[in-house]
Tab-separated table of C-alpha atoms and ligand atoms in Angstrom:
chain	number	residue	atom	x	y	z
N	500	MET	CA	-0.068	0.098	0.083
N	501	ASN	CA	1.204	3.398	-0.787
N	502	ALA	CA	0.709	6.347	1.593
N	503	ALA	CA	-0.792	9.366	-0.023
N	504	ILE	CA	-1.642	12.838	1.184
N	505	ILE	CA	-5.225	13.223	0.268
N	506	GLY	CA	-6.244	16.280	2.136
N	507	VAL	CA	-4.697	19.304	3.603
N	508	GLY	CA	-5.755	22.258	5.965
N	509	HIS	CA	-4.329	25.002	8.216
N	510	HIS	CA	-5.553	27.454	10.752
N	511	VAL	CA	-3.722	30.750	12.004
N	512	PRO	CA	-4.887	32.983	14.562
N	513	ASP	CA	-6.565	36.253	13.456
N	514	ASN	CA	-4.350	38.498	15.668
N	515	VAL	CA	-1.556	39.832	13.297
N	516	VAL	CA	1.707	41.087	14.896
N	517	THR	CA	3.766	43.213	12.653
N	518	ASN	CA	7.592	44.114	13.067
N	519	LYS	CA	6.406	47.616	14.000
N	520	ASP	CA	4.284	46.173	16.865
N	521	LEU	CA	7.312	44.445	18.287
N	522	GLU	CA	9.413	47.681	17.901
N	523	LYS	CA	6.867	49.034	20.748
N	524	VAL	CA	7.855	46.286	23.169
N	525	MET	CA	11.482	45.735	22.548
N	526	GLU	CA	14.695	47.125	20.893
N	527	THR	CA	14.351	45.908	17.535
N	528	SER	CA	13.534	47.283	13.917
N	529	ASP	CA	11.413	46.383	11.040
N	530	GLU	CA	14.505	46.619	8.803
N	531	TRP	CA	16.567	44.272	11.101
N	532	ILE	CA	13.864	41.564	11.210
N	533	LYS	CA	13.297	41.783	7.499
N	534	GLU	CA	16.822	41.833	6.514
N	535	ARG	CA	17.862	38.870	8.668
N	536	SER	CA	14.912	36.684	8.433
N	537	GLY	CA	12.357	37.883	5.613
N	538	ILE	CA	9.568	38.098	8.054
N	539	LYS	CA	7.114	41.041	8.093
N	540	GLU	CA	4.424	39.683	10.297
N	541	ARG	CA	3.347	36.831	12.351
N	542	ARG	CA	0.159	35.710	14.197
N	543	PHE	CA	-0.064	35.642	17.994
N	544	GLY	CA	-3.036	33.733	19.471
N	545	ASP	CA	-4.581	33.526	22.864
N	546	ALA	CA	-2.791	30.883	24.823
N	547	ILE	CA	-6.120	29.098	25.715
N	548	GLU	CA	-8.526	29.858	22.999
N	549	GLU	CA	-5.727	29.228	20.431
N	550	SER	CA	-3.858	26.545	22.172
N	551	SER	CA	-2.013	23.850	20.214
N	552	SER	CA	-4.911	21.467	20.536
N	553	ARG	CA	-7.522	24.160	19.516
N	554	MET	CA	-5.561	25.385	16.492
N	555	GLY	CA	-4.952	21.759	15.607
N	556	TYR	CA	-8.572	20.902	15.659
N	557	LYS	CA	-9.429	23.779	13.299
N	558	ALA	CA	-6.628	22.726	10.999
N	559	ALA	CA	-7.936	19.102	11.084
N	560	LEU	CA	-11.441	19.908	10.215
N	561	MET	CA	-10.291	21.692	6.938
N	562	ALA	CA	-8.017	18.798	6.129
N	563	LEU	CA	-10.824	16.260	6.656
N	564	GLN	CA	-13.086	18.361	4.619
N	565	ASN	CA	-10.495	18.863	1.875
N	566	ALA	CA	-9.921	14.918	1.845
N	567	LYS	CA	-13.545	14.511	1.547
N	568	ILE	CA	-13.408	11.599	4.154
N	569	ASP	CA	-15.661	10.925	7.023
N	570	LYS	CA	-13.810	11.857	10.129
N	571	HIS	CA	-14.950	8.329	11.662
N	572	ASP	CA	-12.826	6.434	8.898
N	573	ILE	CA	-9.687	8.043	10.386
N	574	ASP	CA	-8.008	5.199	12.386
N	575	LEU	CA	-4.860	6.851	13.808
N	576	ILE	CA	-4.036	10.506	15.017
N	577	ILE	CA	-0.467	11.712	15.042
N	578	PHE	CA	0.015	15.019	16.709
N	579	SER	CA	3.204	17.187	16.539
N	580	THR	CA	3.839	20.257	18.862
N	581	LEU	CA	6.429	21.513	20.955
N	582	ASN	CA	4.197	23.338	23.180
N	583	PRO	CA	1.388	21.037	24.170
N	584	ASP	CA	-1.741	22.294	26.079
N	585	TYR	CA	-0.606	20.171	29.074
N	586	PHE	CA	2.698	18.710	30.126
N	587	PHE	CA	0.748	15.355	29.971
N	588	PRO	CA	-1.560	13.925	28.303
N	589	GLY	CA	-0.415	15.029	24.818
N	590	CYS	CA	-2.457	17.062	22.387
N	591	GLY	CA	-3.355	13.751	20.171
N	592	VAL	CA	-6.028	12.491	22.745
N	593	LEU	CA	-7.263	16.150	23.083
N	594	LEU	CA	-7.691	16.264	19.448
N	595	GLN	CA	-9.503	12.787	19.382
N	596	ARG	CA	-11.861	14.014	22.071
N	597	ASP	CA	-12.793	17.345	20.325
N	598	LEU	CA	-13.283	15.415	17.065
N	599	GLU	CA	-15.544	13.091	18.899
N	600	LEU	CA	-13.841	10.050	17.285
N	601	LYS	CA	-14.037	6.493	18.490
N	602	GLU	CA	-11.236	4.909	20.526
N	603	ILE	CA	-8.706	5.220	17.905
N	604	PRO	CA	-5.084	5.455	18.924
N	605	ALA	CA	-3.523	8.948	19.295
N	606	LEU	CA	0.148	9.236	18.978
N	607	ASP	CA	2.197	12.454	19.993
N	608	ILE	CA	5.793	13.066	18.359
N	609	ARG	CA	8.335	15.778	19.521
N	610	GLN	CA	10.700	16.685	16.855
N	611	GLN	CA	10.254	20.569	16.882
N	612	CYS	CA	10.753	21.982	13.444
N	613	SER	CA	11.437	18.561	11.891
N	614	GLY	CA	7.922	17.213	13.254
N	615	PHE	CA	6.277	17.379	9.686
N	616	VAL	CA	8.958	15.116	7.995
N	617	TYR	CA	9.541	12.804	11.000
N	618	GLY	CA	5.520	12.380	11.216
N	619	LEU	CA	5.214	11.682	7.589
N	620	SER	CA	7.817	8.783	8.038
N	621	VAL	CA	5.813	7.359	10.866
N	622	ALA	CA	2.534	7.665	8.810
N	623	LYS	CA	4.176	5.957	5.757
N	624	ALA	CA	5.565	3.125	7.766
N	625	TYR	CA	2.318	2.349	9.192
N	626	ILE	CA	0.474	2.524	6.119
N	627	ASN	CA	3.058	0.493	4.094
N	628	SER	CA	2.788	-2.250	6.906
N	629	GLY	CA	-1.065	-2.356	6.604
N	630	MET	CA	-1.666	-1.383	10.109
N	631	TYR	CA	-3.533	1.871	9.501
N	632	LYS	CA	-5.484	3.121	6.492
N	633	ASN	CA	-6.442	6.666	7.083
N	634	ILE	CA	-4.174	8.781	9.336
N	635	LEU	CA	-4.869	12.256	10.507
N	636	PHE	CA	-1.601	13.941	11.020
N	637	VAL	CA	-1.790	17.520	12.645
N	638	CYS	CA	1.110	19.875	13.379
N	639	SER	CA	0.321	22.828	15.705
N	640	GLU	CA	2.162	25.223	17.608
N	641	GLN	CA	1.114	27.872	20.148
N	642	GLN	CA	4.398	29.446	20.768
N	643	SER	CA	3.734	33.077	21.453
N	644	ALA	CA	2.884	32.344	25.196
N	645	MET	CA	6.271	31.157	25.906
N	646	LEU	CA	8.309	33.925	23.989
N	647	ASP	CA	10.187	36.509	25.943
N	648	LEU	CA	8.824	39.782	24.469
N	649	THR	CA	11.369	42.005	25.730
N	650	THR	CA	14.848	43.018	24.475
N	651	ARG	CA	16.557	40.268	26.192
N	652	GLY	CA	14.470	37.560	24.124
N	653	ARG	CA	14.675	39.623	20.692
N	654	ASN	CA	16.930	37.254	18.884
N	655	ILE	CA	14.419	34.349	19.288
N	656	SER	CA	10.957	36.103	19.911
N	657	VAL	CA	10.868	38.158	16.429
N	658	LEU	CA	11.328	34.870	14.458
N	659	PHE	CA	8.541	32.712	15.678
N	660	GLY	CA	4.686	32.815	15.430
N	661	ASP	CA	1.636	30.570	16.022
N	662	GLY	CA	-0.451	28.338	13.648
N	663	ALA	CA	-1.410	24.735	12.729
N	664	GLY	CA	-1.360	22.633	9.417
N	665	ALA	CA	-2.911	19.156	9.032
N	666	VAL	CA	-2.872	16.463	6.488
N	667	VAL	CA	-4.800	13.308	5.863
N	668	ILE	CA	-2.783	10.268	4.677
N	669	SER	CA	-4.389	7.407	3.188
N	670	ALA	CA	-3.765	3.988	1.933
N	671	THR	CA	-3.784	3.613	-1.960
N	672	ILE	CA	-2.746	1.278	-4.568
N	673	GLU	CA	-2.284	4.034	-7.028
N	674	ASP	CA	1.238	4.980	-8.074
N	675	LYS	CA	1.429	8.100	-5.900
N	676	GLY	CA	2.236	9.038	-2.283
N	677	ILE	CA	5.239	9.377	0.080
N	678	LEU	CA	8.070	7.905	-1.754
N	679	SER	CA	10.797	8.279	0.974
N	680	THR	CA	11.862	10.148	4.064
N	681	HIS	CA	15.417	10.824	5.134
N	682	LEU	CA	15.721	11.521	9.000
N	683	TYR	CA	18.771	12.565	11.157
N	684	SER	CA	19.256	13.944	14.584
N	685	GLU	CA	22.449	15.003	16.712
N	686	GLY	CA	21.700	15.331	20.175
N	687	ALA	CA	25.330	16.741	20.829
N	688	PHE	CA	23.629	20.083	19.930
N	689	ALA	CA	20.554	19.675	22.143
N	690	GLU	CA	21.222	22.742	24.311
N	691	GLU	CA	21.866	24.966	21.170
N	692	LEU	CA	18.167	25.524	20.495
N	693	THR	CA	16.052	24.576	23.766
N	694	LEU	CA	13.611	25.480	26.375
N	695	LYS	CA	14.539	23.443	29.504
N	696	TYR	CA	11.514	24.404	31.301
N	697	LEU	CA	12.418	23.477	34.921
N	698	GLN	CA	8.803	23.968	36.239
N	699	GLY	CA	9.935	25.695	39.240
N	700	LYS	CA	12.514	23.105	40.219
N	701	GLY	CA	15.509	25.541	39.265
N	702	THR	CA	17.594	27.846	41.486
N	703	VAL	CA	17.064	31.541	41.090
N	704	GLU	CA	20.074	31.623	38.522
N	705	GLU	CA	18.616	29.099	36.363
N	706	LYS	CA	15.248	30.642	36.034
N	707	ASP	CA	16.188	31.821	32.512
N	708	ASP	CA	15.807	27.982	31.572
N	709	ASN	CA	12.120	28.670	31.654
N	710	LEU	CA	12.648	30.845	28.430
N	711	PRO	CA	13.607	29.546	24.993
N	712	PHE	CA	17.422	29.792	24.213
N	713	MET	CA	18.948	29.712	20.468
N	714	ASN	CA	22.507	29.929	19.451
N	715	GLY	CA	21.431	31.664	16.269
N	716	PRO	CA	24.543	31.798	14.143
N	717	LEU	CA	25.352	28.157	15.046
N	718	VAL	CA	21.873	26.960	14.062
N	719	PHE	CA	21.999	28.978	10.768
N	720	LYS	CA	25.351	27.315	9.932
N	721	HIS	CA	23.972	23.701	10.617
N	722	ALA	CA	20.611	24.340	9.140
N	723	VAL	CA	22.166	25.334	5.500
N	724	LEU	CA	24.372	22.230	5.710
N	725	ARG	CA	21.740	19.783	6.908
N	726	PHE	CA	19.016	20.837	4.602
N	727	SER	CA	21.268	20.087	1.741
N	728	GLN	CA	22.401	16.740	3.178
N	729	ALA	CA	18.672	15.605	3.654
N	730	ILE	CA	17.553	16.868	0.284
N	731	ASN	CA	20.603	15.175	-1.762
N	732	GLU	CA	20.045	11.966	0.001
N	733	GLY	CA	16.442	12.003	-1.195
N	734	LEU	CA	17.145	13.104	-4.756
N	735	ILE	CA	19.851	10.196	-5.213
N	736	VAL	CA	17.508	7.609	-3.417
N	737	ASN	CA	14.540	8.559	-5.840
N	738	ASN	CA	16.924	9.023	-8.761
N	739	LEU	CA	15.779	12.731	-9.296
N	740	LYS	CA	17.639	15.917	-10.124
N	741	PRO	CA	16.601	19.162	-8.595
N	742	GLU	CA	14.979	20.218	-11.984
N	743	ASN	CA	12.638	17.269	-11.602
N	744	LEU	CA	10.914	18.835	-8.375
N	745	ASP	CA	7.769	20.594	-9.092
N	746	LEU	CA	7.501	21.949	-5.598
N	747	PHE	CA	9.904	22.437	-2.872
N	748	ILE	CA	8.646	23.488	0.568
N	749	PRO	CA	11.317	24.070	2.934
N	750	HIS	CA	10.626	24.520	6.765
N	751	GLN	CA	9.910	28.121	7.161
N	752	ALA	CA	12.679	28.867	9.661
N	753	ASN	CA	14.241	31.833	7.952
N	754	LEU	CA	14.119	33.207	4.380
N	755	ARG	CA	17.716	33.585	4.167
N	756	ILE	CA	18.244	29.797	4.814
N	757	SER	CA	15.429	28.949	2.205
N	758	GLU	CA	17.024	31.157	-0.480
N	759	PHE	CA	20.397	29.697	0.317
N	760	ILE	CA	19.118	26.251	-0.438
N	761	GLN	CA	17.155	27.342	-3.601
N	762	LYS	CA	20.337	28.737	-4.981
N	763	LYS	CA	22.438	25.709	-4.121
N	764	LEU	CA	19.936	23.585	-5.868
N	765	ASN	CA	19.556	25.934	-8.729
N	766	LEU	CA	15.765	25.941	-8.258
N	767	THR	CA	13.497	28.653	-9.911
N	768	ASP	CA	11.171	30.750	-7.803
N	769	ASN	CA	8.312	28.705	-9.477
N	770	GLN	CA	9.583	25.586	-7.844
N	771	VAL	CA	9.805	26.878	-4.337
N	772	TYR	CA	6.910	27.982	-1.864
N	773	ASN	CA	7.751	30.335	1.193
N	774	ASN	CA	5.132	32.176	3.199
N	775	ILE	CA	7.331	33.066	6.233
N	776	GLU	CA	6.886	36.648	5.541
N	777	LYS	CA	3.202	36.286	6.750
N	778	TYR	CA	3.644	33.902	9.686
N	779	GLY	CA	7.340	33.729	10.908
N	780	ASN	CA	8.626	30.358	11.937
N	781	THR	CA	5.585	28.234	13.049
N	782	THR	CA	7.935	25.132	13.709
N	783	SER	CA	6.371	21.923	12.671
N	784	ALA	CA	3.298	23.674	11.373
N	785	SER	CA	5.278	25.644	8.735
N	786	ILE	CA	5.431	22.948	6.018
N	787	PRO	CA	1.655	21.883	6.244
N	788	ILE	CA	0.585	25.561	6.498
N	789	ALA	CA	2.664	26.372	3.351
N	790	LEU	CA	1.495	23.110	1.660
N	791	SER	CA	-2.238	23.866	2.344
N	792	GLU	CA	-1.866	27.488	1.131
N	793	ALA	CA	0.077	26.191	-2.125
N	794	ASN	CA	-2.648	23.676	-2.639
N	795	LYS	CA	-5.258	26.361	-2.311
N	796	LYS	CA	-3.537	28.429	-4.900
N	797	GLY	CA	-3.354	25.295	-7.260
N	798	LYS	CA	0.346	25.048	-6.996
N	799	VAL	CA	0.434	21.294	-6.437
N	800	LYS	CA	-1.153	18.948	-9.105
N	801	PRO	CA	-1.596	15.296	-9.504
N	802	GLY	CA	1.741	13.627	-10.649
N	803	ASP	CA	3.766	16.585	-9.225
N	804	MET	CA	7.170	15.586	-7.564
N	805	VAL	CA	6.994	17.318	-4.124
N	806	CYS	CA	9.930	17.709	-1.639
N	807	PHE	CA	9.762	18.758	2.076
N	808	ALA	CA	12.890	19.442	4.202
N	809	ALA	CA	13.289	20.849	7.711
N	810	PHE	CA	15.864	21.377	10.407
N	811	GLY	CA	15.458	22.273	14.063
N	812	SER	CA	16.016	21.975	17.672
N	813	GLY	CA	17.603	18.642	18.580
N	814	PHE	CA	19.162	18.990	16.346
N	815	THR	CA	16.957	17.021	14.267
N	816	TRP	CA	16.425	17.275	10.454
N	817	GLY	CA	15.249	15.464	7.489
N	818	SER	CA	13.308	15.454	4.201
N	819	ALA	CA	10.378	13.716	2.429
N	820	PHE	CA	9.784	13.058	-1.036
N	821	VAL	CA	6.079	12.733	-2.355
N	822	LYS	CA	4.474	11.860	-5.629
N	823	TRP	CA	1.226	14.053	-5.433
Z	1592	LIG	N1	16.573	43.154	16.568
Z	1592	LIG	C1	17.762	43.892	16.664
Z	1592	LIG	N2	18.956	43.345	16.867
Z	1592	LIG	C2	19.056	41.948	17.128
Z	1592	LIG	C3	17.996	41.254	17.490
Z	1592	LIG	C4	16.583	41.868	17.085
Z	1592	LIG	N3	15.655	41.198	17.208
Z	1592	LIG	N4	18.179	40.191	17.683
Z	1592	LIG	C5	19.801	40.110	17.842
Z	1592	LIG	N5	20.062	41.377	17.713
Z	1592	LIG	C6	21.354	41.905	17.724
Z	1592	LIG	C7	22.330	41.010	18.639
Z	1592	LIG	O1	22.147	41.468	19.925
Z	1592	LIG	C8	23.636	41.162	17.924
Z	1592	LIG	O2	24.380	42.603	18.368
Z	1592	LIG	P1	25.685	42.908	18.626
Z	1592	LIG	O3	26.443	42.734	17.395
Z	1592	LIG	O4	25.578	44.343	19.061
Z	1592	LIG	O5	25.977	41.814	19.819
Z	1592	LIG	C9	23.380	41.456	16.440
Z	1592	LIG	O6	21.853	41.658	16.257
Z	1592	LIG	C10	23.683	40.105	15.636
Z	1592	LIG	O7	23.326	39.134	16.250
Z	1592	LIG	P2	23.491	37.684	15.781
Z	1592	LIG	O8	22.665	36.815	16.562
Z	1592	LIG	O9	24.881	37.516	15.345
Z	1592	LIG	O10	22.750	37.900	14.263
Z	1592	LIG	P3	22.788	36.963	13.020
Z	1592	LIG	O11	23.209	37.832	11.924
Z	1592	LIG	O12	23.256	35.574	13.270
Z	1592	LIG	O13	21.035	36.866	13.046
Z	1592	LIG	C11	19.344	35.275	13.321
Z	1592	LIG	C12	20.372	36.330	13.977
Z	1592	LIG	C13	18.623	34.663	14.574
Z	1592	LIG	C14	18.332	35.827	12.543
Z	1592	LIG	C15	20.178	34.114	12.672
Z	1592	LIG	O14	21.371	33.678	13.457
Z	1592	LIG	C16	19.343	33.112	12.301
Z	1592	LIG	O15	18.419	33.166	11.513
Z	1592	LIG	N6	19.782	31.757	12.876
Z	1592	LIG	C17	18.899	30.567	12.462
Z	1592	LIG	C18	17.384	30.642	13.304
Z	1592	LIG	C19	16.534	29.668	12.926
Z	1592	LIG	O16	16.470	29.272	11.856
Z	1592	LIG	N7	16.165	29.066	14.018
Z	1592	LIG	C20	15.165	28.245	13.845
Z	1592	LIG	C21	15.662	26.795	13.340
Z	1592	LIG	S1	14.400	25.794	13.140
């Protein structure tokens, strides 16, 4: 059985926060943010009303509708987030409850910005094995509530935003679907992009561990190398050349990283879809949000060769190749 993406959806909070809005609360500038990251605005949702599970629910409804599938035919939920509503249980069961689904399994994964490509690999393996037929895979990230919106946290907080994306992945005998996934991690860099979240257990000095930390230049340096590594492996395995890609959707971490990869692969603007200027970095949700938008715009057609690639905290990174 092949594992095909048959439906896509997304949801972002209504509240638009521009770079100019951030200038009011921290020492930063629209010029600095645009020049370094390409970001013009992002969405910040209410921590409760637009929690990861609530945004995920809205994206899931759109994906189910797009897939034209009865929600009761879903036999597995996969949920990816770095900021679950609760420390435990994970968001997968909250989504199952909110969708009023029967007692299907709900699996949470935690690979941060690489969550979408990791989740696709899980879905593919389950469907290839015959264990499940219709998987609802949701990536949702409520991140604004944990950002330090003062000058101290500016190197991180100007980059991130809230949002959710979802896909329905179904078994098919047709010649399409997820062709391959290529996953990596390197825990030696675990502390270079982290939120340790000691939950009050730290000493006064360690309280900063309750805030996200990022070694930006190091992350940038690794990202450009690792994106290329994961994409090149997939191209070789699938016997493809960059010009054979109809659509490349990189994780929306930083427009400068995406542009670097595009140049390295010699891809045209038409082959690449970016939307970071509108949403910032929405971690694992960034690729499915972009995919859902691209789909709405008619940029992905049956038979197209699509590549997704991501890099992020862990470090974790990977790529996925899909015949649409
Ligand atoms: N506004 C204005 N100035 C800022 C700022 C902000 N929001 N954030 C940092 N700065 C300042 C720094 O304090 C530093 O000032 P100094 O030179 O006086 O010390 C200066 O800008 C340069 O900081 P640096 O961190 O070296 O900048 P950079 O050119 O590396 O760009 C990032 C910073 C974060 C944009 C860049 O490193 C990056 O994109 N990294 C990867 C991030 C990423 O993709 N993360 C997610 C991975 S999934």
